Coordinates of C-alpha atoms in Angstrom, one line a residue:
X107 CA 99.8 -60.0 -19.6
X108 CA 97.4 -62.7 -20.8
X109 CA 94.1 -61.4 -22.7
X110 CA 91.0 -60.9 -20.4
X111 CA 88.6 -64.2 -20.7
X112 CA 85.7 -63.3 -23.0
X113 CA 81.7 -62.7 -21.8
X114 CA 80.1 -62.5 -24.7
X115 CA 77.2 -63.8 -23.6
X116 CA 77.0 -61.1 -20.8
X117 CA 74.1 -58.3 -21.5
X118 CA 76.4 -55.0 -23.0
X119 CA 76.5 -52.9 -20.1
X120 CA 78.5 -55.7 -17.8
X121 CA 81.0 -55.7 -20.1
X122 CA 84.1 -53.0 -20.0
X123 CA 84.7 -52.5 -23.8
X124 CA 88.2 -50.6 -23.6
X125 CA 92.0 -52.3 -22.6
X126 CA 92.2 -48.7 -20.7
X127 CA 88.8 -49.7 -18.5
X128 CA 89.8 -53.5 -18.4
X129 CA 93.7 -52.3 -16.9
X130 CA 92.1 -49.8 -14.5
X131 CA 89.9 -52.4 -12.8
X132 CA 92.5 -54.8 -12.3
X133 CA 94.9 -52.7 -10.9
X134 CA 91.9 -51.5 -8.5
X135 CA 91.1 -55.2 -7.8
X136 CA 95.2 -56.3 -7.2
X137 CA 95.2 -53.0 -4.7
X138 CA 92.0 -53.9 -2.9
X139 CA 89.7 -51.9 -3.7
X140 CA 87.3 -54.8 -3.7
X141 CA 88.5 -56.6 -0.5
X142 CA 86.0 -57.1 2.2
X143 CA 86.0 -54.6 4.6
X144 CA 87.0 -55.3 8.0
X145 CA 83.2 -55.5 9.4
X146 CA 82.1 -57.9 6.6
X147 CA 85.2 -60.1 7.9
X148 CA 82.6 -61.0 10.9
X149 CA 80.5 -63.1 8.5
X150 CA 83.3 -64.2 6.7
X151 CA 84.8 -65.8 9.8
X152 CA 80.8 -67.3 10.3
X153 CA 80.5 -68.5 6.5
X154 CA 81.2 -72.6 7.4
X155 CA 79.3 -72.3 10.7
X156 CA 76.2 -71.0 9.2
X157 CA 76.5 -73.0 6.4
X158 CA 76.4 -76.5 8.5
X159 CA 73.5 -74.7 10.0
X160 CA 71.8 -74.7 7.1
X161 CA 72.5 -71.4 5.7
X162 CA 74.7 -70.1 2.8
X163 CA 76.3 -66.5 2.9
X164 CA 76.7 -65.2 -0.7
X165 CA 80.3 -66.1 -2.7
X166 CA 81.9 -62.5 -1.7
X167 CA 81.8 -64.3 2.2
X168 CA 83.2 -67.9 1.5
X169 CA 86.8 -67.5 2.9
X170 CA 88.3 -68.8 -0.3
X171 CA 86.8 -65.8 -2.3
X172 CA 88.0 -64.8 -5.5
X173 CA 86.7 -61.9 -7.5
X174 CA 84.3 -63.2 -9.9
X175 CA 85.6 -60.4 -12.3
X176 CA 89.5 -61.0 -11.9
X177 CA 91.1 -62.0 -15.7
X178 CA 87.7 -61.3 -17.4
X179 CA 86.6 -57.9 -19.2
X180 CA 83.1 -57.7 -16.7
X181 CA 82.2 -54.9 -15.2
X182 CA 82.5 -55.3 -11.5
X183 CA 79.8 -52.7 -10.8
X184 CA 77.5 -55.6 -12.3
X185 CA 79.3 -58.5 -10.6
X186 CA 77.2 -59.5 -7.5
X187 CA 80.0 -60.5 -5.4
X188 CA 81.3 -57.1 -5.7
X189 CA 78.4 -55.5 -3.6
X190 CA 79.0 -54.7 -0.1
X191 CA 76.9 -55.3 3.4
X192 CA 74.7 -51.6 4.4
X193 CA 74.2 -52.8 7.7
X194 CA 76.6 -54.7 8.9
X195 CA 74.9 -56.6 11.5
X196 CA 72.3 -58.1 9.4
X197 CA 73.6 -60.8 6.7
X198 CA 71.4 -62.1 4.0
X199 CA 71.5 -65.9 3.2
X200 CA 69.8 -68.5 1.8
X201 CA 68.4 -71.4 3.5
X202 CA 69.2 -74.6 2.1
X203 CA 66.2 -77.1 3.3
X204 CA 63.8 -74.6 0.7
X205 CA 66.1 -72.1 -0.8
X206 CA 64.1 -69.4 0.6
X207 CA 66.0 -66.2 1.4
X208 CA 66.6 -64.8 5.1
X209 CA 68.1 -62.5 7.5
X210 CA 70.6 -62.8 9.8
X211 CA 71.1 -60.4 12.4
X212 CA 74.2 -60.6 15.5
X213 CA 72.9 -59.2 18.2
X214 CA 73.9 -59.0 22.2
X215 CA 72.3 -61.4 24.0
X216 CA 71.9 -59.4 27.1
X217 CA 68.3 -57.2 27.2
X218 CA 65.3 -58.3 26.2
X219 CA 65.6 -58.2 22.5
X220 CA 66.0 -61.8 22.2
X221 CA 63.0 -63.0 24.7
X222 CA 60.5 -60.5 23.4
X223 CA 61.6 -61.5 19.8
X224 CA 60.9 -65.1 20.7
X225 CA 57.8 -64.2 22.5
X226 CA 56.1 -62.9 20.0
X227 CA 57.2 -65.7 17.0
X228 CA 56.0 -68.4 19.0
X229 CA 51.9 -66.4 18.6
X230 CA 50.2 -67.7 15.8
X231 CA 47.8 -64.8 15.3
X232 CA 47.3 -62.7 12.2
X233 CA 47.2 -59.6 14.6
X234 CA 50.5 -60.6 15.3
X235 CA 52.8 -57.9 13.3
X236 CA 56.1 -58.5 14.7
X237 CA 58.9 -60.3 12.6
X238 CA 59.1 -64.3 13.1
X239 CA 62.0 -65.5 14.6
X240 CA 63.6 -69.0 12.3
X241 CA 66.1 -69.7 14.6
X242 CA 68.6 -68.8 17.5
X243 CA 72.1 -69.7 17.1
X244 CA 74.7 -69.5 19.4
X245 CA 77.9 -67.2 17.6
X246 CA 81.0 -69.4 17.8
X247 CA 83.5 -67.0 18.0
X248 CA 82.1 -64.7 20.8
X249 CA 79.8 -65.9 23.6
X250 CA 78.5 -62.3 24.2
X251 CA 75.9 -61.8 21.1
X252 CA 74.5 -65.1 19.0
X253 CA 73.0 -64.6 15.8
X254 CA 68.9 -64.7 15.2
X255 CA 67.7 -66.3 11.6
X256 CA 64.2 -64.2 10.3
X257 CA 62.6 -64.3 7.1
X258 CA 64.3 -61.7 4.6
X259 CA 62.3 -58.7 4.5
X260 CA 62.2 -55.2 2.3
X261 CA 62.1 -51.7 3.3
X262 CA 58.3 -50.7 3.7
X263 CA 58.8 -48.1 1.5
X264 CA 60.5 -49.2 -1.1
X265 CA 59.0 -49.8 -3.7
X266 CA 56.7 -46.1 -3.2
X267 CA 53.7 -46.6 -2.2
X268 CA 51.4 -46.0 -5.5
X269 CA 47.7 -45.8 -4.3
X270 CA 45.7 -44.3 -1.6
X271 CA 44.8 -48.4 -0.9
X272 CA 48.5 -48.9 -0.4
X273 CA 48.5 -46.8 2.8
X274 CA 45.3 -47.6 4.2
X275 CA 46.6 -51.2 4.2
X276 CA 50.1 -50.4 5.9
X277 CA 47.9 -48.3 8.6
X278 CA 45.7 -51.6 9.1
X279 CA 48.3 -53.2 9.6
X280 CA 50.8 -51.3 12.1
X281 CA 48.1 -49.7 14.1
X282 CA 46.7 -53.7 14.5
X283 CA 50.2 -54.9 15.4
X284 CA 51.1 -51.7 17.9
X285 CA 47.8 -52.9 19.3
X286 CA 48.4 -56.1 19.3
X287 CA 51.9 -55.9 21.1
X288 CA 50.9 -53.0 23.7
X289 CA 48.1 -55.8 24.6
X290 CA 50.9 -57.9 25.5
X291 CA 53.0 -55.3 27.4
X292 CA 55.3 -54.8 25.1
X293 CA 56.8 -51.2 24.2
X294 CA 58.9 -51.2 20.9
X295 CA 60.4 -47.8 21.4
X296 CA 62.3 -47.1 18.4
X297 CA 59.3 -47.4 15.8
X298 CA 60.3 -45.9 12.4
X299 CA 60.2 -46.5 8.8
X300 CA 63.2 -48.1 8.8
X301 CA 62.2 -50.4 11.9
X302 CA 59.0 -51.4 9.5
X303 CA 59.4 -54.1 7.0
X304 CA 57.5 -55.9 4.4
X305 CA 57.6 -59.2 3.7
X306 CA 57.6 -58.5 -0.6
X307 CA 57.4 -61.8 -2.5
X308 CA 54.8 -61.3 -4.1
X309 CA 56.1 -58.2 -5.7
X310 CA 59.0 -59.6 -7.3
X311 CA 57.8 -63.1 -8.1
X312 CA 61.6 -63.7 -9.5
X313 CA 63.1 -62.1 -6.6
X314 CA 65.7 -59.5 -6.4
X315 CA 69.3 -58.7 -4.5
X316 CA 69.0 -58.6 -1.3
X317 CA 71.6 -55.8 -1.3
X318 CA 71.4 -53.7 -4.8
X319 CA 67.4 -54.4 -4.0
X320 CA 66.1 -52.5 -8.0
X321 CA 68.5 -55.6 -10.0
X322 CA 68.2 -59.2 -10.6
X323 CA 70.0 -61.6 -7.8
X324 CA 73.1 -61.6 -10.1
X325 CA 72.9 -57.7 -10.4
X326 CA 73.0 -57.7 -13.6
X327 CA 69.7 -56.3 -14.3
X328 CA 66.6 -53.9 -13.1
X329 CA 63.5 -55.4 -11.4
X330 CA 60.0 -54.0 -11.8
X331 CA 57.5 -54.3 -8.6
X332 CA 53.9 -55.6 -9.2
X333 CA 51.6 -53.5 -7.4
X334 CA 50.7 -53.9 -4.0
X335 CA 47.4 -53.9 -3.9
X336 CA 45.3 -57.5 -4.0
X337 CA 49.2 -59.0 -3.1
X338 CA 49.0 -59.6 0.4
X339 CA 51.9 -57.8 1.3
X340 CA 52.5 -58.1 4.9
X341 CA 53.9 -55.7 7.0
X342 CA 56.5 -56.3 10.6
X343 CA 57.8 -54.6 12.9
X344 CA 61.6 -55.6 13.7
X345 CA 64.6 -54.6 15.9
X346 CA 63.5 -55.3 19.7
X347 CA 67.0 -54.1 21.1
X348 CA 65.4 -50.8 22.8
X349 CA 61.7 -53.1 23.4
X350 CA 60.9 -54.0 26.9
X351 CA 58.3 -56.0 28.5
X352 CA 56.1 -54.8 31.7
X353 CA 54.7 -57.2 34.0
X354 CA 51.1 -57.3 34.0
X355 CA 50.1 -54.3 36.6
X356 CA 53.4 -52.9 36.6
X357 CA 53.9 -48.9 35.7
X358 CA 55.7 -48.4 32.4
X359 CA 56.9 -45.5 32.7
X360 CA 60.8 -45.5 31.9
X361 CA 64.1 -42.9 31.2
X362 CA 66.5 -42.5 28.5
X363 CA 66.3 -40.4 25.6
X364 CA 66.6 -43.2 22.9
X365 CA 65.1 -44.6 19.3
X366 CA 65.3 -42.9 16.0
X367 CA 62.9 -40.2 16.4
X368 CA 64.3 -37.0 17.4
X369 CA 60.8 -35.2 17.9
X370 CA 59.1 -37.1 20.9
X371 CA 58.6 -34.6 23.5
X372 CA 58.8 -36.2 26.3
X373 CA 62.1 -38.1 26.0
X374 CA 64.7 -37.8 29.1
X375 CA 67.2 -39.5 30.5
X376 CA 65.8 -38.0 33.6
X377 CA 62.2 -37.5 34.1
X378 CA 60.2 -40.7 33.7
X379 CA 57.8 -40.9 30.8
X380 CA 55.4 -44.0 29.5
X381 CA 56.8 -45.9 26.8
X382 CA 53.3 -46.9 25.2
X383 CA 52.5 -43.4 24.5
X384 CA 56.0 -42.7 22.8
X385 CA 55.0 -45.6 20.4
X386 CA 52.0 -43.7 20.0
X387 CA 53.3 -40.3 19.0
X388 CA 56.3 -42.3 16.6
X389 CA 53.5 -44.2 14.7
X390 CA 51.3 -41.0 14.4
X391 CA 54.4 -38.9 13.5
X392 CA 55.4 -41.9 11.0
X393 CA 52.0 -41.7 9.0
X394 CA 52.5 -38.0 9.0
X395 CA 56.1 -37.5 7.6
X396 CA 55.8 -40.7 5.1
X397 CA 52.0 -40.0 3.9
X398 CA 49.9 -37.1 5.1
X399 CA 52.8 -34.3 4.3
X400 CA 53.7 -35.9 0.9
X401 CA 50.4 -36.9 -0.6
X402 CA 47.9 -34.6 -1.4
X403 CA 44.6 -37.1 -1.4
X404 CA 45.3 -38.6 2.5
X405 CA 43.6 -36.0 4.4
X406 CA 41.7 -38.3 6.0
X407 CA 44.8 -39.5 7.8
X408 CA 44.5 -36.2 9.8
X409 CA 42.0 -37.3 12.7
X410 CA 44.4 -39.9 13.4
X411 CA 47.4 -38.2 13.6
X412 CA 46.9 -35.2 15.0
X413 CA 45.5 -37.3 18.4
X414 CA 48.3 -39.2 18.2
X415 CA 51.2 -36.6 18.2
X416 CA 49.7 -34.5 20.6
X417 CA 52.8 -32.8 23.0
X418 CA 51.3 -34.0 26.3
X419 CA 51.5 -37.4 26.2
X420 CA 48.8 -38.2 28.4
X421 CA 46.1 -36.6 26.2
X422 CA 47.6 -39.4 23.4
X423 CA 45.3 -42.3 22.8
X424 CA 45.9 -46.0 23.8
X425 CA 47.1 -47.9 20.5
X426 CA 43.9 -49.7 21.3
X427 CA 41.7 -46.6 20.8
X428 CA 43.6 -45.1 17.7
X429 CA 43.0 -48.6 16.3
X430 CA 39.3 -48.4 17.1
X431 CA 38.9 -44.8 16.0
X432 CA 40.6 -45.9 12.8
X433 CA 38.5 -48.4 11.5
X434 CA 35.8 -45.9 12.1
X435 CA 37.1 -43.8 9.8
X436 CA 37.8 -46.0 7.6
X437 CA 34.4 -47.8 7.1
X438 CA 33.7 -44.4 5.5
X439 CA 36.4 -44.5 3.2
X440 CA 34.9 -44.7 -0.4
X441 CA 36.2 -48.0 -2.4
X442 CA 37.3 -45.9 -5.3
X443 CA 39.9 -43.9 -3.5
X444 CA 41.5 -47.2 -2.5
X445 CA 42.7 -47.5 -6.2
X446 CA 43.4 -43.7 -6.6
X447 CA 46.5 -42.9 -7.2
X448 CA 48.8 -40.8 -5.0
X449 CA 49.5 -37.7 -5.9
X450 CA 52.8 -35.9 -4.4
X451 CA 52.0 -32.3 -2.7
X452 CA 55.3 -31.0 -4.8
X453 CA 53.8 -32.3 -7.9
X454 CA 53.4 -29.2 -10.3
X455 CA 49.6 -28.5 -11.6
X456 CA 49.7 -29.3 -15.1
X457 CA 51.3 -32.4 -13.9
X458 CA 48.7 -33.2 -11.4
X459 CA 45.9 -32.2 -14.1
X460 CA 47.2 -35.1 -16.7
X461 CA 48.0 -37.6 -13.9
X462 CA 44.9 -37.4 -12.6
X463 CA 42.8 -37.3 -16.0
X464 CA 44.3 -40.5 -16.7
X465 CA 43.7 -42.0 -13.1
X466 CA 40.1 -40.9 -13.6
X467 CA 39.9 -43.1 -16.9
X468 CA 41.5 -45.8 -15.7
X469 CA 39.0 -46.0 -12.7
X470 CA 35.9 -45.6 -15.5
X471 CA 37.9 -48.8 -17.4
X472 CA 37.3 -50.5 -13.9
X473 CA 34.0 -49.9 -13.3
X474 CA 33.4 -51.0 -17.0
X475 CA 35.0 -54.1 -16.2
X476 CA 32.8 -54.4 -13.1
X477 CA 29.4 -53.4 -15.0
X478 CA 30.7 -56.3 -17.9
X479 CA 31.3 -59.4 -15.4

């Protein structure tokens, strides 16, 4: 057997350092441990469709793959085109007109995913919270589902949230876009942390994977997030496949015990219950599971919630009214406890005494810097 190619110019840890490591990742390799797996073949069998769209899948999905690794001594852990899809029905590409990165998710066209989808991209309005829609193509292989282009997106919580300004921005801006789309008779019905994305540029000014989302695009190395705050991160809601749309003056009340949220009371595939208000009590539930039971500075998260998640649906406030109620409360809010920083409820005291100390200097820095300009 022919010596491995040499990557010496490849950062240390990419790099397997033993002939035992280097033999037992090619035989791996040569037994497929690293083939694609049968539901990443769907994009493979897309790759030259969506590329004369206009849209590159990564190497791993060209049909004429080969492991980037193979006859080398890297590390396949830190090869990118050995990282697999997490949900298989959303691809990540990149657009070739700008080179920007975005998501493509296959879908069935039946429902009214892809009319409320389209609905709301085509509203230019910056209450308008619900993820823009690039594109519609038709899938070529199966006229049953086509495939929907969005800008790429992260998970709204990931990076943590780090300051008490962090969440009073992400409740501005999902109570504003529940708001917005109960205004226009839509119900999302499966609103959730995951279903809530963030559109984070400006976080990672040199980008990231869109898979392995801490490392560099080539994997090879860990990111660090700017902080939110002053970044205009922008929050959307996604995934319309449970959404519907009522008429203007119809009743929307509905059936099915559906959507990611185990805890809504009322949920039956039986007795009919109004959608809106089970968008209500997810939201309210959301804020409390993500931010008032972790942190221990959000009580004033509590007045909303608790109307929110009330058991009888019909004591719950319209989105409308929460909304309203919020920026109430939140005209009160003190601007120093936007840049507080969060502290976690399991978070031992000594802990919480230092952490705090130092947030407290950093704030009387601030202030300093405020008094100076």
């Amino acid at each position: 057997m022919s010596a491995p190619a040499k990557q010496n110019q490849l950062p240390n840890h990419a790099i397997l350092h033993d002939a035992e490591s280097i033999d037992r990742c090619a035989k791996l390799t040569r037994e497929g441990f690293y083939n694609l797996l049968p539901k990443e073949l769907f994009w493979q069998a897309r790759y030259h469709y969506l590329k004369d769209h206009g849209y590159l899948l990564r190497p791993r999905y060209d049909p004429g793959w080969k492991p980037s690794w193979e006859g080398t001594d890297r590390d396949p852990t830190f090869c990118e085109d050995s990282i697999l899809l997490i949900d298989y029905r959303v691809m990540d590409a990149t657009q070739l007109s700008n080179k920007e990165s975005v998501a493509i998710k296959s879908f069935l066209k039946e429902g009214q995913e892809l009319h409320i989808a389209q609905f709301f991209s085509a509203i230019q309005n910056p209450m308008n919270h619900c993820v823009p829609v690039h594109a519609i193509l038709p899938d070529p292989h199966d006229s049953e589902i086509a495939l929907m282009v969005m800008p790429f997106l992260r998970p709204c919580n990931n990076p943590d949230f780090s300051t008490v300004g962090d969440i009073i921005e992400f409740v501005d801006q999902t109570l504003e876009g529940l708001a917005f789309m109960h205004r226009h008779g839509v119900a999302h019905r499966d609103i959730d942390v995951a279903n809530i994305m963030m559109d984070a540029k400006q976080l990672y000014p040199t980008g990231h994977h869109p898979v392995r989302l801490g490392y560099t695009h080539d994997a090879m190395y860990p990111v660090s997030p700017l902080p939110r705050a002053g970044r205009g991160v922008r929050y959307f809601y996604i995934d319309f496949g449970l959404s519907l749309m009522f008429p203007k003056g119809t009743p929307s009340f509905v059936i099915g015990d559906v959507g990611k949220n185990d805890e809504v009371p009322e949920l039956s595939d039986d007795v009919p219950y109004d959608a809106f208000k089970v968008d209500i009590f997810t939201l309210g539930d959301l804020y409390s599971k993500e931010f008032e039971r972790k942190y221990s500075n959000v009580e004033f998260l509590l007045p909303i919630i608790e109307p929110m998640t009330l058991q009888q649906s019909e004591d719950r406030p319209t989105a409308e009214q929460a909304l309203q109620e919020w920026k109430k409360r939140r005209a009160n809010i003190q601007d120093s406890l936007y840049r507080w920083r969060l502290g976690h409820k399991s978070e031992p005291t000594l802990e919480r005494v230092v952490n705090d100390t130092v947030a407290v200097a950093w704030e009387g820095v601030y202030r300093l810097k405020q008094f100076v300009k």
